[in-house]
Coordinates of C-alpha atoms in Angstrom, one line a residue:
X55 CA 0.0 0.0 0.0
X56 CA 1.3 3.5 -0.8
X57 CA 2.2 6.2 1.8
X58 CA -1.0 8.3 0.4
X59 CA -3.5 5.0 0.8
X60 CA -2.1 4.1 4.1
X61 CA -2.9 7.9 5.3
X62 CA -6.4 7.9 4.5
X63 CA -7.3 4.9 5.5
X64 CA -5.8 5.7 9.1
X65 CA -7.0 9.2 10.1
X66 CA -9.7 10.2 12.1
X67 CA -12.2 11.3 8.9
X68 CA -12.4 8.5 7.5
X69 CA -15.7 7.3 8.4
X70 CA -17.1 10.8 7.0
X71 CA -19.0 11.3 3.8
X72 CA -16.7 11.8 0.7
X73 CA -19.0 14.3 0.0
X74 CA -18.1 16.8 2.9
X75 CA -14.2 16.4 2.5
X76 CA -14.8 17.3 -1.2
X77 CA -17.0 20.4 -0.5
X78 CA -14.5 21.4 2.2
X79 CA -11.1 20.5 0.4
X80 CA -12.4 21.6 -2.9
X81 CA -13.8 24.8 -1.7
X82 CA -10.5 25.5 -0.2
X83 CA -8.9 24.8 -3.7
X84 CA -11.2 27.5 -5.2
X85 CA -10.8 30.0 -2.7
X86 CA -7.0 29.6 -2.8
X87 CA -6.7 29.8 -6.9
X88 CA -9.9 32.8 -6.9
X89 CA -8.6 34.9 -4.1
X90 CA -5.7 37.2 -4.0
X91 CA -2.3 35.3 -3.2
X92 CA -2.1 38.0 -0.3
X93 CA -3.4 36.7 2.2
X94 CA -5.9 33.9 0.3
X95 CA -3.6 32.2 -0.1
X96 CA -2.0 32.4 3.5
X97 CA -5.7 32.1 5.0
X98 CA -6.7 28.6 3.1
X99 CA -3.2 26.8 2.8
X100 CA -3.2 27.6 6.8
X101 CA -6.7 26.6 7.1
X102 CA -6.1 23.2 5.5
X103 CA -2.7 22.2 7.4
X104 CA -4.3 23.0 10.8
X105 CA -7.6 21.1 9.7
X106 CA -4.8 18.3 8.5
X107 CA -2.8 18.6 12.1
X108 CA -6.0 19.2 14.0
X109 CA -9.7 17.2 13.5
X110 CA -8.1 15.1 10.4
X111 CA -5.7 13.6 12.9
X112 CA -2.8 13.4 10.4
X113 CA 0.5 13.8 11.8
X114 CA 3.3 16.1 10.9
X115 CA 5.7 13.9 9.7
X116 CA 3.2 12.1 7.6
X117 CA 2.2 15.6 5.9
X118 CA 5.9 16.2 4.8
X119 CA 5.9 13.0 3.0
X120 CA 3.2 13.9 1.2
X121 CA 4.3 17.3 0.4
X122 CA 7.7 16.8 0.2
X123 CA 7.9 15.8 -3.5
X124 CA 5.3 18.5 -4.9
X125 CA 7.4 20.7 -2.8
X126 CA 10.3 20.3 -5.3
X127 CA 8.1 21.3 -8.1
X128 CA 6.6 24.7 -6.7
X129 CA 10.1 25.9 -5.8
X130 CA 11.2 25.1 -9.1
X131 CA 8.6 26.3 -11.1
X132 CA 9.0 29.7 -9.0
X133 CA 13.1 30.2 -9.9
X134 CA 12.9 31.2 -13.1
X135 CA 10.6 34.7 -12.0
X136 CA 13.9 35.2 -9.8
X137 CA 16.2 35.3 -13.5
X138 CA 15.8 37.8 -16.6
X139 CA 17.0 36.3 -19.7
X140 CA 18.2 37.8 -23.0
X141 CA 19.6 41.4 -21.7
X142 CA 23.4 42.3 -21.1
X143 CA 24.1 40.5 -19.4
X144 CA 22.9 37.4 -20.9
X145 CA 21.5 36.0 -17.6
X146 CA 20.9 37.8 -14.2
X147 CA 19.3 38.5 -11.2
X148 CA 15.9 40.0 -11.6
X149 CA 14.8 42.1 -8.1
X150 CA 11.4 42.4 -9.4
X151 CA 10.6 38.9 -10.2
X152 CA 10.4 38.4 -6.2
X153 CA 7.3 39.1 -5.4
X154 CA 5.5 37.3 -8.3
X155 CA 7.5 33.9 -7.5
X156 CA 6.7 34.2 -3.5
X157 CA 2.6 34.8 -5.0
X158 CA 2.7 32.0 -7.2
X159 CA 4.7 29.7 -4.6
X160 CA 2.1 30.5 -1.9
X161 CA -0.9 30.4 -3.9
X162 CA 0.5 26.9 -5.2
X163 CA 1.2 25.5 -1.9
X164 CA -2.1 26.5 -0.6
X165 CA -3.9 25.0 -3.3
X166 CA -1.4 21.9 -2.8
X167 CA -2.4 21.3 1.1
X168 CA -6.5 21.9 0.1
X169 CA -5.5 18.8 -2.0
X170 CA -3.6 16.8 0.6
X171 CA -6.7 17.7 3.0
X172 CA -8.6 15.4 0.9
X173 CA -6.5 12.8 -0.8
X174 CA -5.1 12.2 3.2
X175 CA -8.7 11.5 4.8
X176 CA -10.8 10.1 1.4
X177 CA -9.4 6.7 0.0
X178 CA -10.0 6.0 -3.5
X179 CA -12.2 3.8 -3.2
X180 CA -14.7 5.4 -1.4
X181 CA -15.5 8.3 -3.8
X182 CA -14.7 6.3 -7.1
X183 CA -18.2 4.4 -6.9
X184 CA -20.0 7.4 -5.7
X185 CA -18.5 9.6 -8.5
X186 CA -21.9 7.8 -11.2
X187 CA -24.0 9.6 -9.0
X188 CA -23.4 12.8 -9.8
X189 CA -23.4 12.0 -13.4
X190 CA -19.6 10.8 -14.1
X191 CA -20.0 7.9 -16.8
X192 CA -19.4 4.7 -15.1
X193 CA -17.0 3.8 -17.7
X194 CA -14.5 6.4 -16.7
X195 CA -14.7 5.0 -13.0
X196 CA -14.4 1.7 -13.7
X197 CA -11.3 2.9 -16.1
X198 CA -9.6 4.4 -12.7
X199 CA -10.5 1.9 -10.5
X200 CA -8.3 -1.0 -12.8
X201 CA -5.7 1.7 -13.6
X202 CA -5.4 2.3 -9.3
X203 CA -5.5 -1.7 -8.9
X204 CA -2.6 -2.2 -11.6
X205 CA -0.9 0.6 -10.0
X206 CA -0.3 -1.6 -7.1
X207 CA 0.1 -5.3 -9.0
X208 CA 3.0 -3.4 -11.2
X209 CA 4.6 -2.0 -7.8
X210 CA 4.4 -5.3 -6.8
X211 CA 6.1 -7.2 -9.5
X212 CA 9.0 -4.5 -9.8
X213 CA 9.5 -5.2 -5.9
X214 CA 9.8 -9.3 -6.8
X215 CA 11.5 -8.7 -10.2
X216 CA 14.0 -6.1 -7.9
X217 CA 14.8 -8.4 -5.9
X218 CA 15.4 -11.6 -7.5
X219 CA 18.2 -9.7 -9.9
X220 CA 19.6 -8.1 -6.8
X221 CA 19.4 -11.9 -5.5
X222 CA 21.8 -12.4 -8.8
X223 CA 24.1 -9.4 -7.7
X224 CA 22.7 -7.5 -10.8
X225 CA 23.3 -4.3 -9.2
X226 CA 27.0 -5.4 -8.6
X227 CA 28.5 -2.5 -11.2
X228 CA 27.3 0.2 -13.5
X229 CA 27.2 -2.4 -16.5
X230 CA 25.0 -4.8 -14.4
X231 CA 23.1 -2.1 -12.9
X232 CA 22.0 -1.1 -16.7
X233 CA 21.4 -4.5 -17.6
X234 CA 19.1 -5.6 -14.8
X235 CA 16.8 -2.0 -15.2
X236 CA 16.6 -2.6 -19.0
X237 CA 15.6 -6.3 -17.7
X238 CA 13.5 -4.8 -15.3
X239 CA 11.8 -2.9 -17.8
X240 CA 11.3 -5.9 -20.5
X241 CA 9.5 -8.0 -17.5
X242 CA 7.0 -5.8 -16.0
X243 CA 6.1 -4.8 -19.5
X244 CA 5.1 -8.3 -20.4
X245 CA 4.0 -8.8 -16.8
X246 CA 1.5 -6.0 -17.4
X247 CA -0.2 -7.3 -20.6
X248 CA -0.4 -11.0 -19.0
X249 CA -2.4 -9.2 -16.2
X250 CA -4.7 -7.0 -18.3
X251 CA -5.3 -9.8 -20.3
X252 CA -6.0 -12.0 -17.9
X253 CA -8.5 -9.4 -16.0
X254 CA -10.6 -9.1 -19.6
X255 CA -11.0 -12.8 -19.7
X256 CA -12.3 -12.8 -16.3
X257 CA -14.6 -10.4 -16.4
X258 CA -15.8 -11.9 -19.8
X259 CA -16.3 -14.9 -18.0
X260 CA -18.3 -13.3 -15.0
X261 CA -20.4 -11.5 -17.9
X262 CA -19.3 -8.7 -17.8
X263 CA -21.9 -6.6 -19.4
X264 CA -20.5 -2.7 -19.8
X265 CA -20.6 -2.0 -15.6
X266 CA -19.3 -2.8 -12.3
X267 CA -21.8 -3.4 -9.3
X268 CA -19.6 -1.9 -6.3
X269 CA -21.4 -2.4 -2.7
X270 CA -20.4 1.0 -0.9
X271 CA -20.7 1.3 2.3
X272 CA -23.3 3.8 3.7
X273 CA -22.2 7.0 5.1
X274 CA -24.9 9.9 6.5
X275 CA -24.2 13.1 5.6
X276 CA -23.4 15.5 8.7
X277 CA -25.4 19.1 8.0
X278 CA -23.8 20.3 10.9
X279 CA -20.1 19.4 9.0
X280 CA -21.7 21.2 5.6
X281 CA -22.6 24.4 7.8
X282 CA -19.3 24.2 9.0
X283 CA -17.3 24.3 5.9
X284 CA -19.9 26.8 4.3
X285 CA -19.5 29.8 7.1
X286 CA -15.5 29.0 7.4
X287 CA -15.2 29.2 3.2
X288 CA -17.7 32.3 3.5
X289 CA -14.8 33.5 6.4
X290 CA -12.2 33.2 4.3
X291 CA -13.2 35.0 1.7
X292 CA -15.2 38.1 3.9
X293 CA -11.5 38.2 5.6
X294 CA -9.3 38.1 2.2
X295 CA -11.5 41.1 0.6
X296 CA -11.8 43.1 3.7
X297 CA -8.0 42.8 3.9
X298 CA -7.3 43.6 0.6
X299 CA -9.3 46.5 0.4
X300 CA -7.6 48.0 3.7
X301 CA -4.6 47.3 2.3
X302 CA -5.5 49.4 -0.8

């Protein structure tokens, strides 16, 4: 099980409605990318890491493994506002790219924790089979739902296949390293069409008829959660204008 999975299954919103983390996390999301970076974004990405810390029950450490890859992505995407490119000379520093690269960092990292906010307390598979009912084609989750289950079979298989050519000091030197990843590669690829096919002639044999009956488990939605989320995203946003216009 991934990092992610093992998250969401663990923390203490778990047995909530899909429904409410996605109104909450996603209403976050548009606040965060609508708003002014200054302070919308501030106000949400601060929002969601204390609703993370706080009622989610995810831990800190756990957080920075989510974040910590993403991370590397914001900063570098931000760098180049920092550079001016084409004058004399060729490359240099440029003092006014600074505050355009700390608004698009923050607003990116706020939108990036109202993510983690849901994809940290809703596992896949409890919004997948509820996605049809609000009017998703049940094609496209079935689609996701075998694409997240081969995810883990083809993690799976690169773990045996890793270690049965480490078993056969394959990773001895640079030559063998090369060889057993190109071997690597070749296996899992042929692994992965075995499986799929081997999943179409099951289902074919189970007549399979266009869709997937998924029991899902019933959750009651909490009104008093939905007025919640509705007078802290209506906060947010009172706060953000009110600050921006005093600020003006």
């Amino acid at each position: 099980m991934l990092a992610l999975d093992a998250i969401a299954y663990s923390n203490r919103w778990r047995p909530r409605h899909p429904g409410e983390k996605a109104l909450l996390a996603l209403g976050l999301l548009g606040a965060a990318v609508a708003l002014p970076p200054w302070p919308g974004a501030l106000l949400t990405g601060s929002t969601a890491m204390v609703l993370l810390l706080g009622p989610a029950g995810v831990t800190l450490r756990q957080v920075w493994q989510a974040v910590r890859v993403p991370l590397g992505f914001v900063l570098t995407g931000s760098v180049p506002l920092l550079v001016a490119v084409g004058g004399s000379p060729w490359l240099a520093w440029e003092p006014s790219g600074i505050p355009r690269a700390a608004e698009l960092a923050g607003r990116a990292m706020a939108a990036l924790l109202c993510l983690l906010l849901f994809a940290t307390t809703t596992p896949l598979a409890d919004s997948l089979p509820r996605l049809t009912r609000i009017g998703v084609p049940p094609a496209i989750t079935e689609v996701a739902s075998l694409i997240y289950r081969m995810v883990f079979l083809l993690l799976d298989s690169a773990r045996a296949v890793r270690e049965a050519q480490a078993g056969r000091l394959g990773f001895r030197t640079w030559a063998t390293t090369y060889r057993a990843v190109a071997g690597q590669g070749g296996a899992i690829f042929v692994r992965a069409f075995d499986r799929a096919r081997r999943l179409e002639e099951g289902l074919a044999l189970r007549g399979y008829s266009g869709s997937l009956t998924v029991q899902v488990e019933y959750q009651a939605v909490s009104r008093r959660f939905i007025a919640a989320t509705v007078g802290l995203l209506a906060a947010i946003v009172t706060v953000t204008l009110m600050a921006r216009v005093v600020m003006v």
